[in-house]
Tab-separated table of C-alpha atoms and ligand atoms in Angstrom:
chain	number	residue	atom	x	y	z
A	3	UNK	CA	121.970	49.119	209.109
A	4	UNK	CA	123.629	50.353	205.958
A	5	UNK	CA	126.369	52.701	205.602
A	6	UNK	CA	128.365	53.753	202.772
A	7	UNK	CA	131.615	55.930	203.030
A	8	UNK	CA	132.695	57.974	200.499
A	9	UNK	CA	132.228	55.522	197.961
A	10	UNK	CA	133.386	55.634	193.955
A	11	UNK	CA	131.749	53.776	191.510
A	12	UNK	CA	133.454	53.123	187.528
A	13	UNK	CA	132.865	50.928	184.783
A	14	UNK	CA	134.642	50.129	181.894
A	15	UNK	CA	132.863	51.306	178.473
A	16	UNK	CA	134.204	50.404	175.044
A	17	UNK	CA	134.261	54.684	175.059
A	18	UNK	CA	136.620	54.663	178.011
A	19	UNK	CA	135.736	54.921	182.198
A	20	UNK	CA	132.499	56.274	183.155
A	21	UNK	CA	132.799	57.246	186.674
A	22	UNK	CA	129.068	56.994	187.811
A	23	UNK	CA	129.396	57.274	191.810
A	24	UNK	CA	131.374	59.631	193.413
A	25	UNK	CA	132.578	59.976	197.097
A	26	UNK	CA	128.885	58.944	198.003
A	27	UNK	CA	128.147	58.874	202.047
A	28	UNK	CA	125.308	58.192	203.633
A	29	UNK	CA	123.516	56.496	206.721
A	30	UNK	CA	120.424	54.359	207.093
A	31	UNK	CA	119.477	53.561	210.321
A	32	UNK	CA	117.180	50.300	211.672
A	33	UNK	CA	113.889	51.043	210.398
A	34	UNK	CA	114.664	54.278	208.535
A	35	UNK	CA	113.230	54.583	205.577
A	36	UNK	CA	114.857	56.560	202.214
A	37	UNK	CA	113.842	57.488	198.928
A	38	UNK	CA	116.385	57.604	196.288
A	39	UNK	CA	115.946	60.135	193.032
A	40	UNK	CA	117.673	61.048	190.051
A	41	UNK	CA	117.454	61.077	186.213
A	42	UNK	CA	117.611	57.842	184.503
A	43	UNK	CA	121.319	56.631	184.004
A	44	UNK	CA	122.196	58.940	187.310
A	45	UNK	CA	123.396	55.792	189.505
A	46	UNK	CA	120.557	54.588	191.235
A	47	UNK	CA	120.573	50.975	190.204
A	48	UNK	CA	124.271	50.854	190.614
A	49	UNK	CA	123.877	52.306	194.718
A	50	UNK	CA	121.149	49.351	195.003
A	51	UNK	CA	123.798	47.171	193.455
A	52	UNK	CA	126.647	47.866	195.734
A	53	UNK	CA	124.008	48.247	198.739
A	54	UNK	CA	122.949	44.570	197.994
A	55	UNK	CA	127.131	43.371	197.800
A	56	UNK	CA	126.171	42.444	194.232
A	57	UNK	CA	128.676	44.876	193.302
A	58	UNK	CA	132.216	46.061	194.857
A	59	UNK	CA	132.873	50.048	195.176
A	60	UNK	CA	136.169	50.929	193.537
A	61	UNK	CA	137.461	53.222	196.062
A	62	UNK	CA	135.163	53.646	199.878
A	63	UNK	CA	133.428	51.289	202.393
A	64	UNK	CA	130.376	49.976	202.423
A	65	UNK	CA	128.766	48.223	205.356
A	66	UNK	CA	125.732	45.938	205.684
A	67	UNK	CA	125.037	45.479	209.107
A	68	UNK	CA	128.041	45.549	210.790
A	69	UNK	CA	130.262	44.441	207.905
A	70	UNK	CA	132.089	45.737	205.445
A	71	UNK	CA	130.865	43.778	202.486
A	72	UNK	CA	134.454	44.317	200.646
A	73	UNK	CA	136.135	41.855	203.663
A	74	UNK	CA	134.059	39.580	202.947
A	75	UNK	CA	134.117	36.218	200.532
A	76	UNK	CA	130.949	35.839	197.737
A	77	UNK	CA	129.286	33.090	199.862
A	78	UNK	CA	129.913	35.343	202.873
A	79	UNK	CA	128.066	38.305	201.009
A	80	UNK	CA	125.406	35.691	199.885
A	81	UNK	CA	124.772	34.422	203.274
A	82	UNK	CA	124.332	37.840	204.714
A	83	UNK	CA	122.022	39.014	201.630
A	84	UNK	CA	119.825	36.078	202.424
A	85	UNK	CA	119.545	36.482	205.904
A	86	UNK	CA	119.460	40.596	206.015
A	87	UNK	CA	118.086	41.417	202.507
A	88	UNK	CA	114.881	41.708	201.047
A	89	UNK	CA	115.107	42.294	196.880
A	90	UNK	CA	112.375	43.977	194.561
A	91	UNK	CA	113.102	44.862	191.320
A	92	UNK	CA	111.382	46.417	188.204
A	93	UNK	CA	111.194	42.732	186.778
A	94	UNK	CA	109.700	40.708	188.940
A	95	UNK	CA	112.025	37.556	188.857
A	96	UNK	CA	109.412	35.303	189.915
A	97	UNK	CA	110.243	31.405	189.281
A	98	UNK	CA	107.910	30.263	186.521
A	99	UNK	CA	107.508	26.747	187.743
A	100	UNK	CA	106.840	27.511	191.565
A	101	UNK	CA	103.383	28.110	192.809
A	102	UNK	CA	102.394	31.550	193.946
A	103	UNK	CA	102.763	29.904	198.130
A	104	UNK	CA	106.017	28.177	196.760
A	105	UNK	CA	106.954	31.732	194.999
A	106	UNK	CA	106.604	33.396	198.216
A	107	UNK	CA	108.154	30.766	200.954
A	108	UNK	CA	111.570	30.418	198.603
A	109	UNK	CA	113.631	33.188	200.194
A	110	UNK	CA	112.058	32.478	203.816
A	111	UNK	CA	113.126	28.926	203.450
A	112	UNK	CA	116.785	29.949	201.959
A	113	UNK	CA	117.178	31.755	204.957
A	114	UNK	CA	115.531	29.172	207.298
A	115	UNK	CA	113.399	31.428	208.594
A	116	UNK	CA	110.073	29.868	206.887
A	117	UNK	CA	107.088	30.471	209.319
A	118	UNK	CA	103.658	29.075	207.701
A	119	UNK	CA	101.414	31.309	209.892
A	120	UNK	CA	103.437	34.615	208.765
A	121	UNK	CA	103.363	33.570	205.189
A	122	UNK	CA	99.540	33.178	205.220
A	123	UNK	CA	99.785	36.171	206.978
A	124	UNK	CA	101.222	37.565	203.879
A	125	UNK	CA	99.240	35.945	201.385
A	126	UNK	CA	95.919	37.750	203.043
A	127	UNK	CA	97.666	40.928	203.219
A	128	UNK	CA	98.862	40.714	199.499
A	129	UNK	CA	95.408	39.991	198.169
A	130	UNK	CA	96.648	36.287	196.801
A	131	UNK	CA	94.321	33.938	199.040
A	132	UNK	CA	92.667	31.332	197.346
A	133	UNK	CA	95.448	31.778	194.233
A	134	UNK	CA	98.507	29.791	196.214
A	135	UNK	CA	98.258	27.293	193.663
A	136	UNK	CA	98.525	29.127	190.656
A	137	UNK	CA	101.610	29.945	188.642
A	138	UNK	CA	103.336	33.355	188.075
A	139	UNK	CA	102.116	33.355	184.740
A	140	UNK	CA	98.375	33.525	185.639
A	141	UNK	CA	98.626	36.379	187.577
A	142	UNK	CA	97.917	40.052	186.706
A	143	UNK	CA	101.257	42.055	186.842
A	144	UNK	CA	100.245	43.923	189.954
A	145	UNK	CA	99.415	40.439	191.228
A	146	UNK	CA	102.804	39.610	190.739
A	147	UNK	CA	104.836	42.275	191.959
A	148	UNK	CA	103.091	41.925	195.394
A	149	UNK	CA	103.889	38.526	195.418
A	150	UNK	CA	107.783	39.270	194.559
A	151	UNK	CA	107.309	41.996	197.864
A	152	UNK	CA	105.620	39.550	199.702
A	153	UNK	CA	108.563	37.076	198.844
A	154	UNK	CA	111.247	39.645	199.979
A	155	UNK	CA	109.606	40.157	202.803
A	156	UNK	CA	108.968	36.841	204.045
A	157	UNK	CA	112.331	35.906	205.603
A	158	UNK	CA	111.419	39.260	207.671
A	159	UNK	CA	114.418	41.238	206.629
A	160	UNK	CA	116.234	43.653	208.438
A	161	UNK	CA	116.462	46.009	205.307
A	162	UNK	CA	114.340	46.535	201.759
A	163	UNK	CA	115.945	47.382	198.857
A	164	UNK	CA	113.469	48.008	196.060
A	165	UNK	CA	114.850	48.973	192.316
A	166	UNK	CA	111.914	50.932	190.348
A	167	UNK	CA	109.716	48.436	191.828
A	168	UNK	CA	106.286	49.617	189.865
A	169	UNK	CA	108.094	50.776	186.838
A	170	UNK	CA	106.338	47.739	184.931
A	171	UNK	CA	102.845	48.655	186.157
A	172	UNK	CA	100.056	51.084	185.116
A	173	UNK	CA	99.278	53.841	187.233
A	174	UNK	CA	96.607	52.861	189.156
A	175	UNK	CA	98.333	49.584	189.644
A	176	UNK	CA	101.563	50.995	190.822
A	177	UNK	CA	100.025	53.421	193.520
A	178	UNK	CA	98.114	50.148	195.069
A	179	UNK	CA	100.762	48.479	195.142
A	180	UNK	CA	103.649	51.007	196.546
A	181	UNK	CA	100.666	51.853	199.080
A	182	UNK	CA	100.749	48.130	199.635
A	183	UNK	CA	104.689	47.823	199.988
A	184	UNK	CA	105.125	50.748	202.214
A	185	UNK	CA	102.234	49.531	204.734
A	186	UNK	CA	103.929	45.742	204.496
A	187	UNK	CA	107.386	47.668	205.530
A	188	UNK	CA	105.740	49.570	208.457
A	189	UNK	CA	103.921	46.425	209.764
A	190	UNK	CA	107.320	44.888	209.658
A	191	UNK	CA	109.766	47.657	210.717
A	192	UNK	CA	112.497	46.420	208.126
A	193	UNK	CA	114.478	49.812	206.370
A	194	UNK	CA	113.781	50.814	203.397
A	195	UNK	CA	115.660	51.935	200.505
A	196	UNK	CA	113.070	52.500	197.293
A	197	UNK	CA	114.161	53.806	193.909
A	198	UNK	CA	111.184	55.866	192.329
A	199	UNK	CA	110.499	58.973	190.184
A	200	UNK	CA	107.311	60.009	192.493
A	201	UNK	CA	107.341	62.409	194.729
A	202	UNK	CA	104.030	60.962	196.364
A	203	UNK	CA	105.938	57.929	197.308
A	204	UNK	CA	109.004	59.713	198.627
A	205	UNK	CA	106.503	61.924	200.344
A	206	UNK	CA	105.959	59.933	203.627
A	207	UNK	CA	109.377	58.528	203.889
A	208	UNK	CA	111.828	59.573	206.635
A	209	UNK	CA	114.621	60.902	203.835
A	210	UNK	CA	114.743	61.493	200.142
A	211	UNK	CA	118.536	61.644	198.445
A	212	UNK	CA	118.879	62.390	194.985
A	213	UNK	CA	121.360	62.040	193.136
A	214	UNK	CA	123.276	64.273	189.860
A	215	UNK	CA	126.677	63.765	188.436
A	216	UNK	CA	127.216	60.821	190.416
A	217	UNK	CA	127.007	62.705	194.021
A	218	UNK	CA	124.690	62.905	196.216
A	219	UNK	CA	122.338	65.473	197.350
A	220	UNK	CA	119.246	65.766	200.250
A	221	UNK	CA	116.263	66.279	198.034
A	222	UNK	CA	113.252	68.601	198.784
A	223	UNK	CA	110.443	66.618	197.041
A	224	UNK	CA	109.622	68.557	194.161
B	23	ADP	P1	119.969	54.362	186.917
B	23	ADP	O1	119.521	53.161	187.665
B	23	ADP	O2	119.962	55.626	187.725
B	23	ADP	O3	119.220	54.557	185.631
B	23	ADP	P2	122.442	52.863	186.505
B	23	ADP	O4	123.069	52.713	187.822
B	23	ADP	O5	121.723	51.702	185.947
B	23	ADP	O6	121.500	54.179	186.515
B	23	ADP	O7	123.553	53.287	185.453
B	23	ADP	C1	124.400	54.429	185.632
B	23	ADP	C2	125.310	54.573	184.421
B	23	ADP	O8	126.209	53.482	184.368
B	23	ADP	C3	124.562	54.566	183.098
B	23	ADP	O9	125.224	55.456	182.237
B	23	ADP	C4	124.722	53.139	182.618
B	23	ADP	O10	124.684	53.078	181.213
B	23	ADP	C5	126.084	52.761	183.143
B	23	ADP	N1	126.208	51.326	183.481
B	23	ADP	C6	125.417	50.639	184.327
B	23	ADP	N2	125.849	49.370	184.457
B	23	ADP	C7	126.944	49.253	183.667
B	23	ADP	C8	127.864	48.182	183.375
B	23	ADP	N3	127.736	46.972	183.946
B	23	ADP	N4	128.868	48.436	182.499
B	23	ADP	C9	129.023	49.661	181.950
B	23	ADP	N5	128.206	50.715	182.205
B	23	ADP	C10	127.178	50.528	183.033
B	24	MG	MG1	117.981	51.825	187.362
Protein backbone atom coordinates (compact mmCIF):
# COMPACT_ATOMS: atom_id res chain seq x y z
CA UNK A 1 0.00 0.00 0.00
CA UNK A 2 2.74 2.40 0.99
CA UNK A 3 6.33 1.93 0.84
CA UNK A 4 9.13 4.16 1.36
CA UNK A 5 12.86 3.28 0.53
CA UNK A 6 15.52 4.70 2.16
CA UNK A 7 14.24 8.01 1.93
CA UNK A 8 16.10 11.62 2.87
CA UNK A 9 14.28 14.46 3.74
CA UNK A 10 16.08 18.45 3.82
CA UNK A 11 14.91 21.82 3.92
CA UNK A 12 16.41 24.92 3.42
CA UNK A 13 16.60 27.23 6.72
CA UNK A 14 17.83 30.81 6.66
CA UNK A 15 20.52 28.86 9.35
CA UNK A 16 21.60 26.50 6.60
CA UNK A 17 20.13 22.59 5.65
CA UNK A 18 18.32 20.79 8.24
CA UNK A 19 18.33 17.27 7.24
CA UNK A 20 15.12 15.99 9.05
CA UNK A 21 14.61 12.36 7.39
CA UNK A 22 17.19 10.07 6.96
CA UNK A 23 17.45 6.78 4.90
CA UNK A 24 13.83 6.07 6.28
CA UNK A 25 12.31 2.45 5.08
CA UNK A 26 9.39 1.06 5.85
CA UNK A 27 6.28 -1.08 4.68
CA UNK A 28 2.55 -0.76 5.18
CA UNK A 29 0.60 -3.35 3.98
CA UNK A 30 -3.46 -3.30 2.84
CA UNK A 31 -5.17 -2.85 5.98
CA UNK A 32 -2.16 -2.60 8.30
CA UNK A 33 -2.36 -0.27 10.63
CA UNK A 34 0.86 1.98 12.20
CA UNK A 35 1.43 4.36 14.79
CA UNK A 36 4.02 6.90 14.28
CA UNK A 37 6.01 8.58 17.50
CA UNK A 38 8.55 10.98 18.17
CA UNK A 39 9.29 14.34 19.89
CA UNK A 40 7.80 17.34 18.41
CA UNK A 41 9.95 18.72 15.42
CA UNK A 42 11.28 14.84 14.98
CA UNK A 43 9.72 14.45 11.29
CA UNK A 44 6.45 13.17 11.67
CA UNK A 45 4.46 15.73 9.77
CA UNK A 46 7.07 15.81 7.11
CA UNK A 47 6.72 11.48 6.63
CA UNK A 48 2.78 12.29 6.41
CA UNK A 49 3.78 14.92 3.91
CA UNK A 50 5.82 12.88 1.57
CA UNK A 51 3.38 9.78 2.32
CA UNK A 52 0.48 12.00 0.96
CA UNK A 53 2.92 13.15 -2.46
CA UNK A 54 2.45 16.63 -0.98
CA UNK A 55 6.05 16.61 -0.68
CA UNK A 56 9.08 15.06 -2.86
CA UNK A 57 11.97 13.03 -0.87
CA UNK A 58 15.37 14.42 -1.79
CA UNK A 59 17.18 11.28 -2.19
CA UNK A 60 14.84 7.47 -1.97
CA UNK A 61 11.49 6.14 -3.36
CA UNK A 62 8.38 6.39 -2.22
CA UNK A 63 5.41 4.43 -3.49
CA UNK A 64 1.64 4.87 -3.10
CA UNK A 65 0.05 1.98 -4.33
CA UNK A 66 1.96 0.77 -6.93
CA UNK A 67 3.61 4.05 -7.92
CA UNK A 68 6.35 5.83 -7.28
CA UNK A 69 4.90 9.21 -6.54
CA UNK A 70 8.35 10.96 -7.79
CA UNK A 71 7.39 9.59 -11.68
CA UNK A 72 4.59 11.04 -11.50
CA UNK A 73 3.11 14.71 -12.71
CA UNK A 74 1.14 17.03 -9.75
CA UNK A 75 -2.30 16.23 -11.28
CA UNK A 76 -1.13 12.60 -11.47
CA UNK A 77 -0.25 12.71 -7.61
CA UNK A 78 -3.61 14.62 -7.10
CA UNK A 79 -5.65 12.14 -8.87
CA UNK A 80 -4.20 9.26 -6.98
CA UNK A 81 -4.49 11.22 -3.47
CA UNK A 82 -8.14 11.62 -4.24
CA UNK A 83 -8.90 8.33 -5.21
CA UNK A 84 -6.45 6.35 -2.56
CA UNK A 85 -6.16 8.94 0.28
CA UNK A 86 -8.05 9.77 3.15
CA UNK A 87 -6.56 13.21 5.07
CA UNK A 88 -7.03 14.21 8.87
CA UNK A 89 -5.19 16.75 10.28
CA UNK A 90 -4.80 18.62 13.66
CA UNK A 91 -6.89 21.54 12.00
CA UNK A 92 -9.77 20.40 10.80
CA UNK A 93 -9.95 22.14 7.30
CA UNK A 94 -13.55 21.96 7.13
CA UNK A 95 -15.20 24.38 4.35
CA UNK A 96 -17.02 27.10 6.26
CA UNK A 97 -19.78 27.58 3.78
CA UNK A 98 -20.69 23.78 3.16
CA UNK A 99 -23.20 22.05 5.29
CA UNK A 100 -22.08 19.38 7.68
CA UNK A 101 -23.78 16.46 4.69
CA UNK A 102 -22.09 18.80 2.01
CA UNK A 103 -18.78 18.84 4.39
CA UNK A 104 -18.76 15.20 4.38
CA UNK A 105 -19.85 14.13 0.57
CA UNK A 106 -16.96 16.72 -0.92
CA UNK A 107 -14.07 14.27 -1.14
CA UNK A 108 -16.52 11.23 -2.04
CA UNK A 109 -17.84 13.28 -4.86
CA UNK A 110 -14.11 14.51 -5.99
CA UNK A 111 -13.39 11.08 -6.30
CA UNK A 112 -16.76 10.01 -7.83
CA UNK A 113 -17.27 7.62 -5.52
CA UNK A 114 -20.34 9.49 -3.66
CA UNK A 115 -22.76 6.76 -2.31
CA UNK A 116 -25.83 8.47 -0.31
CA UNK A 117 -26.64 5.28 1.69
CA UNK A 118 -22.81 4.98 2.95
CA UNK A 119 -22.69 8.61 3.78
CA UNK A 120 -25.81 8.37 6.01
CA UNK A 121 -24.18 5.48 7.05
CA UNK A 122 -21.52 7.73 8.26
CA UNK A 123 -23.44 10.47 9.53
CA UNK A 124 -25.20 7.84 12.18
CA UNK A 125 -21.96 6.42 13.00
CA UNK A 126 -20.33 9.93 13.59
CA UNK A 127 -23.07 11.08 15.93
CA UNK A 128 -24.12 14.10 13.30
CA UNK A 129 -27.83 12.95 12.41
CA UNK A 130 -30.30 15.46 12.50
CA UNK A 131 -27.22 18.30 12.24
CA UNK A 132 -26.61 17.77 8.17
CA UNK A 133 -27.75 21.14 7.77
CA UNK A 134 -25.72 22.99 9.98
CA UNK A 135 -22.44 24.72 9.31
CA UNK A 136 -18.90 23.85 10.60
CA UNK A 137 -19.04 26.67 12.75
CA UNK A 138 -21.96 25.41 14.93
CA UNK A 139 -20.45 22.42 15.81
CA UNK A 140 -18.50 21.45 18.98
CA UNK A 141 -14.79 20.76 18.02
CA UNK A 142 -15.11 17.06 18.62
CA UNK A 143 -18.18 17.43 16.41
CA UNK A 144 -16.04 18.59 13.87
CA UNK A 145 -13.14 16.51 13.75
CA UNK A 146 -15.46 13.45 13.28
CA UNK A 147 -16.97 15.06 10.57
CA UNK A 148 -13.39 15.88 8.85
CA UNK A 149 -12.82 11.67 9.57
CA UNK A 150 -16.03 10.98 8.36
CA UNK A 151 -15.15 13.17 5.20
CA UNK A 152 -11.81 11.28 4.63
CA UNK A 153 -13.38 8.37 4.89
CA UNK A 154 -16.19 8.72 2.68
CA UNK A 155 -14.61 8.11 -0.75
CA UNK A 156 -13.69 4.66 1.16
CA UNK A 157 -9.98 5.00 0.89
CA UNK A 158 -7.54 2.49 0.52
CA UNK A 159 -5.18 4.21 3.14
CA UNK A 160 -5.63 6.89 6.31
CA UNK A 161 -3.23 9.23 6.98
CA UNK A 162 -4.06 11.17 10.13
CA UNK A 163 -1.56 14.18 11.36
CA UNK A 164 -2.10 14.73 15.33
CA UNK A 165 -5.64 14.33 14.57
CA UNK A 166 -7.03 15.17 18.36
CA UNK A 167 -4.26 17.51 19.15
CA UNK A 168 -7.01 20.39 19.12
CA UNK A 169 -9.35 18.53 21.49
CA UNK A 170 -9.70 18.06 25.29
CA UNK A 171 -9.07 14.85 26.70
CA UNK A 172 -12.12 13.32 27.04
CA UNK A 173 -12.97 14.56 23.61
CA UNK A 174 -9.94 13.21 21.93
CA UNK A 175 -10.22 9.56 23.39
CA UNK A 176 -14.03 9.48 21.92
CA UNK A 177 -13.10 10.45 19.09
CA UNK A 178 -9.69 8.36 18.26
CA UNK A 179 -11.99 5.42 19.72
CA UNK A 180 -14.36 6.63 17.06
CA UNK A 181 -11.67 6.87 14.15
CA UNK A 182 -10.05 3.61 14.83
CA UNK A 183 -13.55 1.64 14.92
CA UNK A 184 -14.57 3.75 11.48
CA UNK A 185 -11.02 2.32 10.04
CA UNK A 186 -11.75 -1.31 11.14
CA UNK A 187 -15.37 -1.22 9.79
CA UNK A 188 -13.74 -0.08 6.63
CA UNK A 189 -10.44 -2.02 6.37
CA UNK A 190 -8.56 1.12 4.85
CA UNK A 191 -4.56 1.33 6.44
CA UNK A 192 -3.78 3.43 8.74
CA UNK A 193 -1.01 5.68 9.41
CA UNK A 194 -1.86 7.99 12.76
CA UNK A 195 0.55 10.50 14.26
CA UNK A 196 -0.05 10.66 18.16
CA UNK A 197 1.85 11.07 21.47
CA UNK A 198 -0.43 8.22 23.27
CA UNK A 199 0.56 5.16 23.88
CA UNK A 200 -3.20 4.03 24.46
CA UNK A 201 -3.86 4.77 20.89
CA UNK A 202 -0.76 3.11 19.49
CA UNK A 203 -1.66 0.33 21.84
CA UNK A 204 -4.06 -1.73 19.59
CA UNK A 205 -2.42 -0.97 16.36
CA UNK A 206 -0.57 -3.62 14.31
CA UNK A 207 2.99 -1.46 14.48
CA UNK A 208 4.30 1.55 16.27
CA UNK A 209 7.64 3.38 14.58
CA UNK A 210 9.15 6.14 16.24
CA UNK A 211 11.22 8.19 15.15
CA UNK A 212 14.80 10.27 16.66
CA UNK A 213 17.37 12.11 14.69
CA UNK A 214 15.49 11.75 11.65
CA UNK A 215 15.67 7.69 11.53
CA UNK A 216 13.55 5.41 12.28
CA UNK A 217 13.11 3.00 15.00
CA UNK A 218 10.30 -0.02 16.03
CA UNK A 219 8.89 1.40 19.20
CA UNK A 220 7.90 -0.63 22.35
CA UNK A 221 4.96 1.52 23.62
CA UNK A 222 6.21 3.10 26.56
P1 LIG B 1 6.86 17.04 13.66
O1 LIG B 1 5.61 16.87 12.88
O2 LIG B 1 7.45 15.75 14.15
O3 LIG B 1 6.72 18.01 14.80
P2 LIG B 1 7.88 18.34 11.26
O4 LIG B 1 7.96 17.31 10.22
O5 LIG B 1 6.75 19.29 11.21
O6 LIG B 1 7.99 17.63 12.71
O7 LIG B 1 9.22 19.19 11.23
C1 LIG B 1 10.53 18.60 11.34
C2 LIG B 1 11.58 19.70 11.33
O8 LIG B 1 11.59 20.34 10.06
C3 LIG B 1 11.32 20.80 12.34
O9 LIG B 1 12.56 21.22 12.83
C4 LIG B 1 10.66 21.89 11.52
O10 LIG B 1 10.92 23.15 12.08
C5 LIG B 1 11.33 21.74 10.18
N1 LIG B 1 10.46 22.10 9.04
C6 LIG B 1 9.24 21.58 8.77
N2 LIG B 1 8.75 22.09 7.63
C7 LIG B 1 9.68 22.96 7.16
C8 LIG B 1 9.78 23.80 5.99
N3 LIG B 1 8.80 23.83 5.07
N4 LIG B 1 10.89 24.56 5.85
C9 LIG B 1 11.89 24.51 6.76
N5 LIG B 1 11.87 23.72 7.86
C10 LIG B 1 10.79 22.96 8.08
MG1 LIG C 1 3.70 17.59 13.16
Amino acid sequence: MLEFTQVYKRYSTPQGPLQVLENVSLTLAPGQSLALMGESGSGKSTLLHLAAGLDLPDQGHICLAGQNLASLAESARAKLRREQLGLVFQQFHLIPSLTVIDNLRLQARLAKRDDANWSAHLIERLGLKGLEKRYPEQLSGGQQQRLAIGRALAPRPALLLADEPTGNLDETTADEVLELLLSLVRETQCALMVVTHSPQVAAPLDRCLRLRHGQLASSALL
